[in-house]
Tab-separated table of C-alpha atoms and ligand atoms in Angstrom:
chain	number	residue	atom	x	y	z
A	5	MET	CA	217.853	135.491	91.081
A	6	SER	CA	219.903	138.867	92.205
A	7	LEU	CA	221.049	141.052	90.058
A	8	LEU	CA	224.681	142.466	89.339
A	9	HIS	CA	225.887	144.987	89.576
A	10	VAL	CA	229.384	146.226	88.319
A	11	ILE	CA	229.606	150.516	88.836
A	12	ASN	CA	232.708	150.598	85.028
A	13	HIS	CA	232.564	154.749	85.823
A	14	PRO	CA	235.927	155.745	84.832
A	15	MET	CA	236.091	157.097	88.064
A	16	VAL	CA	235.370	154.961	90.425
A	17	GLN	CA	238.211	152.428	87.665
A	18	HIS	CA	240.807	155.064	87.985
A	19	LYS	CA	240.941	155.388	91.643
A	20	LEU	CA	240.010	151.657	92.023
A	21	THR	CA	243.100	150.954	90.171
A	22	ILE	CA	245.519	153.249	92.272
A	23	MET	CA	243.883	151.456	95.783
A	24	ARG	CA	244.608	147.870	93.878
A	25	ASP	CA	248.584	149.247	93.313
A	26	LYS	CA	251.168	148.195	96.746
A	27	SER	CA	252.949	150.892	96.646
A	28	THR	CA	249.321	153.424	98.006
A	29	GLY	CA	250.125	153.895	101.468
A	30	SER	CA	246.591	154.012	103.859
A	31	LYS	CA	246.118	157.325	104.339
A	32	ASP	CA	245.536	157.503	100.144
A	33	PHE	CA	243.661	153.750	99.991
A	34	ARG	CA	241.150	155.280	102.664
A	35	GLU	CA	240.115	158.458	101.047
A	36	LEU	CA	240.328	157.015	97.682
A	37	LEU	CA	237.308	154.107	99.486
A	38	ASN	CA	235.581	157.169	100.725
A	39	GLU	CA	235.161	158.804	97.386
A	40	ILE	CA	234.621	155.302	95.626
A	41	SER	CA	232.076	154.432	98.420
A	42	LEU	CA	230.232	157.847	97.232
A	43	LEU	CA	230.509	157.055	93.941
A	44	MET	CA	228.807	153.376	94.370
A	45	GLY	CA	226.915	154.794	96.405
A	46	TYR	CA	224.690	157.018	93.535
A	47	GLU	CA	223.936	153.672	91.800
A	48	VAL	CA	223.164	151.795	95.005
A	49	THR	CA	220.454	154.067	96.031
A	50	ARG	CA	219.286	154.665	92.853
A	51	ASP	CA	216.002	153.992	92.760
A	52	ILE	CA	215.315	154.516	95.888
A	53	PRO	CA	211.970	156.261	95.036
A	54	LEU	CA	210.858	159.803	95.080
A	55	GLU	CA	207.798	161.794	96.963
A	56	ASP	CA	206.538	164.871	95.608
A	57	VAL	CA	206.167	167.302	98.141
A	58	ASP	CA	205.292	172.059	98.333
A	59	ILE	CA	207.656	173.855	99.426
A	60	GLU	CA	208.306	177.562	98.033
A	61	THR	CA	211.553	179.125	96.707
A	62	PRO	CA	212.526	182.696	96.800
A	63	ILE	CA	210.618	182.618	93.704
A	64	CYS	CA	207.627	180.816	94.090
A	65	LYS	CA	205.578	177.679	95.320
A	66	MET	CA	206.468	174.510	93.845
A	67	THR	CA	205.893	170.749	93.627
A	68	ALA	CA	209.375	169.762	94.514
A	69	LYS	CA	210.943	165.727	95.088
A	70	GLU	CA	211.990	164.168	99.158
A	71	VAL	CA	212.830	160.595	99.479
A	72	SER	CA	209.849	158.794	100.422
A	73	GLY	CA	209.791	158.154	104.239
A	74	ARG	CA	211.761	154.097	103.220
A	75	LYS	CA	214.715	154.200	105.819
A	76	LEU	CA	218.202	154.083	105.361
A	77	ALA	CA	220.641	151.832	107.361
A	78	ILE	CA	224.220	150.880	106.240
A	79	VAL	CA	225.387	148.012	107.772
A	80	PRO	CA	230.169	147.435	107.558
A	81	ILE	CA	231.511	143.799	108.595
A	82	LEU	CA	234.303	144.746	110.183
A	83	ARG	CA	236.288	146.061	110.270
A	84	ALA	CA	237.108	147.113	107.128
A	85	GLY	CA	233.439	147.370	105.746
A	86	LEU	CA	233.767	150.718	107.984
A	87	GLY	CA	236.444	152.109	105.344
A	88	MET	CA	233.159	152.764	102.375
A	89	VAL	CA	230.586	154.309	105.616
A	90	GLU	CA	231.661	157.647	105.869
A	91	GLY	CA	231.154	157.994	101.471
A	92	LEU	CA	227.496	156.749	101.921
A	93	HIS	CA	227.434	159.045	104.902
A	94	THR	CA	228.371	161.696	102.205
A	95	LEU	CA	225.728	160.947	100.113
A	96	VAL	CA	223.258	159.884	102.771
A	97	PRO	CA	223.262	161.538	106.355
A	98	VAL	CA	220.358	160.065	108.017
A	99	ALA	CA	221.286	156.706	106.989
A	100	LYS	CA	221.603	155.203	110.552
A	101	VAL	CA	225.078	152.489	111.571
A	102	GLY	CA	225.088	149.015	112.608
A	103	HIS	CA	227.892	147.624	113.069
A	104	ILE	CA	228.251	143.046	112.532
A	105	GLY	CA	232.140	142.026	113.409
A	106	LEU	CA	233.274	138.617	111.192
A	107	TYR	CA	236.764	137.667	110.150
A	108	ARG	CA	238.321	134.843	108.534
A	109	ASN	CA	239.750	131.903	110.563
A	110	GLU	CA	242.989	131.830	108.191
A	111	GLU	CA	243.181	128.506	108.388
A	112	THR	CA	240.088	126.925	107.445
A	113	HIS	CA	238.534	130.778	105.790
A	114	GLU	CA	234.989	129.918	107.116
A	115	PRO	CA	233.632	133.644	108.588
A	116	VAL	CA	233.677	133.274	112.551
A	117	GLU	CA	230.721	135.965	114.457
A	118	TYR	CA	232.607	138.469	117.033
A	119	TYR	CA	229.792	141.747	117.329
A	120	CYS	CA	226.137	142.429	116.549
A	121	LYS	CA	224.303	145.459	116.646
A	122	LEU	CA	221.976	146.956	114.711
A	123	PRO	CA	219.671	149.930	114.966
A	124	GLU	CA	216.589	148.622	116.735
A	125	ASP	CA	213.992	149.369	113.402
A	126	ILE	CA	216.247	148.084	111.082
A	127	GLN	CA	214.344	145.296	109.246
A	128	ASP	CA	212.093	148.984	107.865
A	129	ARG	CA	215.476	149.712	106.264
A	130	LEU	CA	216.714	149.349	103.627
A	131	VAL	CA	219.510	147.878	104.303
A	132	ILE	CA	222.983	148.468	102.617
A	133	VAL	CA	226.018	145.097	103.414
A	134	THR	CA	228.939	146.712	102.881
A	135	ASP	CA	232.379	145.249	102.629
A	136	PRO	CA	235.710	146.215	100.730
A	137	MET	CA	236.369	142.031	99.827
A	138	LEU	CA	234.064	139.247	98.802
A	139	ALA	CA	236.274	136.338	98.178
A	140	THR	CA	234.905	133.309	99.221
A	141	GLY	CA	231.763	135.297	100.067
A	142	GLY	CA	231.396	133.656	103.316
A	143	SER	CA	231.657	136.448	105.242
A	144	ALA	CA	228.902	138.687	103.276
A	145	CYS	CA	226.963	135.664	103.816
A	146	ASP	CA	226.896	135.024	107.307
A	147	ALA	CA	226.109	139.062	108.087
A	148	ILE	CA	223.350	138.586	105.663
A	149	THR	CA	221.919	135.754	106.942
A	150	MET	CA	222.151	138.230	110.241
A	151	LEU	CA	220.659	140.357	109.017
A	152	LYS	CA	217.539	138.513	108.077
A	153	ALA	CA	217.455	136.761	110.618
A	154	LYS	CA	216.717	139.931	111.975
A	155	GLY	CA	213.497	140.041	110.000
A	156	CYS	CA	215.129	142.362	107.651
A	157	ARG	CA	213.890	142.089	104.205
A	158	ASN	CA	215.277	144.570	102.073
A	159	ILE	CA	219.452	144.192	101.597
A	160	ARG	CA	221.734	145.376	99.173
A	161	LEU	CA	224.899	144.074	99.015
A	162	MET	CA	227.797	146.970	98.838
A	163	CYS	CA	231.953	145.291	97.887
A	164	LEU	CA	234.549	147.475	96.235
A	165	VAL	CA	236.204	143.314	94.567
A	166	SER	CA	234.268	140.530	93.942
A	167	VAL	CA	235.216	137.078	92.535
A	168	PRO	CA	232.879	134.528	90.786
A	169	GLU	CA	233.202	132.629	93.059
A	170	GLY	CA	231.827	135.332	95.852
A	171	ILE	CA	229.391	136.237	93.769
A	172	LYS	CA	227.686	132.701	92.885
A	173	LYS	CA	227.085	131.935	96.526
A	174	VAL	CA	226.171	134.849	97.894
A	175	GLN	CA	223.531	134.410	94.131
A	176	ASN	CA	222.756	130.834	95.892
A	177	GLU	CA	222.129	131.899	99.222
A	178	HIS	CA	220.644	134.852	99.092
A	179	PRO	CA	218.781	135.577	95.626
A	180	ASP	CA	216.888	138.379	96.628
A	181	VAL	CA	219.938	140.306	97.663
A	182	ASP	CA	221.226	142.683	94.949
A	183	ILE	CA	225.350	143.072	94.305
A	184	TYR	CA	226.751	145.879	93.757
A	185	THR	CA	230.394	145.650	92.586
A	186	ALA	CA	233.517	147.716	91.213
A	187	ALA	CA	235.477	144.729	89.466
A	188	VAL	CA	234.825	140.744	89.539
A	189	ASP	CA	238.666	139.379	89.551
A	190	ASP	CA	239.301	136.346	88.438
A	191	GLY	CA	239.716	133.573	90.873
A	192	LEU	CA	240.440	132.885	95.046
A	193	ASN	CA	244.416	131.837	95.394
A	194	GLU	CA	245.346	128.887	97.770
A	195	ASN	CA	244.982	131.377	100.832
A	196	ALA	CA	241.103	132.315	99.207
A	197	TYR	CA	242.598	136.081	98.749
A	198	ILE	CA	241.696	137.239	95.343
A	199	VAL	CA	243.922	137.663	92.231
A	200	PRO	CA	244.544	140.120	91.443
A	201	GLY	CA	242.671	142.327	94.560
A	202	LEU	CA	244.211	143.875	96.495
A	203	GLY	CA	245.547	142.102	99.636
A	204	ASP	CA	244.210	142.504	102.426
A	205	ALA	CA	241.474	145.615	102.653
A	206	GLY	CA	241.752	145.481	106.800
A	207	ASP	CA	245.224	146.326	107.570
A	208	ARG	CA	245.750	148.049	103.565
A	209	ILE	CA	243.126	150.064	105.831
A	210	PHE	CA	243.338	150.344	108.544
A	211	GLY	CA	247.359	150.548	108.747
A	212	THR	CA	247.719	147.270	110.905
A	213	LYS	CA	250.252	145.332	108.530
B	302	PRP	C1	237.790	140.368	105.124
B	302	PRP	C2	237.044	140.767	104.487
B	302	PRP	C3	235.678	140.065	103.855
B	302	PRP	C4	236.832	138.833	104.850
B	302	PRP	C5	235.768	138.108	102.627
B	302	PRP	O1	237.904	139.934	106.682
B	302	PRP	O2	236.643	142.439	104.636
B	302	PRP	O3	235.189	140.714	105.585
B	302	PRP	O4	237.909	138.445	104.257
B	302	PRP	O5	236.042	136.711	102.368
B	302	PRP	P1	234.648	136.296	102.179
B	302	PRP	O6	234.381	137.303	101.237
B	302	PRP	O7	236.176	134.491	101.264
B	302	PRP	O8	234.070	135.857	103.016
B	302	PRP	P2	238.397	139.312	107.299
B	302	PRP	O9	238.677	138.435	107.828
B	302	PRP	O10	240.001	139.746	106.531
B	302	PRP	O11	238.637	140.442	108.311
B	302	PRP	P3	239.232	142.093	108.289
B	302	PRP	O12	237.850	143.301	107.810
B	302	PRP	O13	238.629	142.307	110.236
B	302	PRP	O14	240.067	142.993	108.186
B	303	URA	N1	240.013	139.499	102.153
B	303	URA	C1	240.628	140.245	101.880
B	303	URA	O1	240.865	141.556	102.995
B	303	URA	N2	241.905	140.534	100.838
B	303	URA	C2	241.120	139.463	99.801
B	303	URA	O2	241.827	139.287	99.034
B	303	URA	C3	240.511	138.242	100.359
B	303	URA	C4	239.858	138.644	101.897
């Protein structure tokens, strides 16, 4: 069974509260999502292996630590997942970025694929899938299935707000994928929106409504 990591650091919770507030505009919403993504990135990358490297400081030689050969890829689910890339990139500037385009059909709430462009060596990388909202879980599950079809075996899911329904679906379909989230909300409304949630993440990031 995959692990659920709830990142309840006070700074993450504080910033999330401002994001949830409907009076917060797109500029602040985007900036806060960047900041939270960087903070969550600490936890998502917490167990990345280190190896010894010999260096010389201005004072003397030493054996220090560096992140070992295992490489990273960030894969946002378009559109809203894009809002979490910059924060992670600040933390891991050399990470490659793939893109998976999915949108939810407004009536069925089922994800529809419209784009997929991934780094050539994606199967050799630790892949962090980003999407602020884990609602029914359909989009996250489909994105992970697409990555596995490309040979990825080391995948983590980073979302901002999730609900038990979406968590359960990901854990059932992809028990090898750990989930990192800043909040587990109450559930879904009749339109499959997260309650209390923060509304439509893509529209709030890009100002489209
Ligand atoms: C939103 C969100 C997730 C998905 C979550 O995307 O960003 O990708 O819905 O819902 P699910 O867990 O029920 O699949 P949306 O389809 O609104 O597209 P957008 O990011 O382009 O706005
Ligand atoms: N997608 C969103 O952007 N928000 C929700 O609450 C659910 C899906």
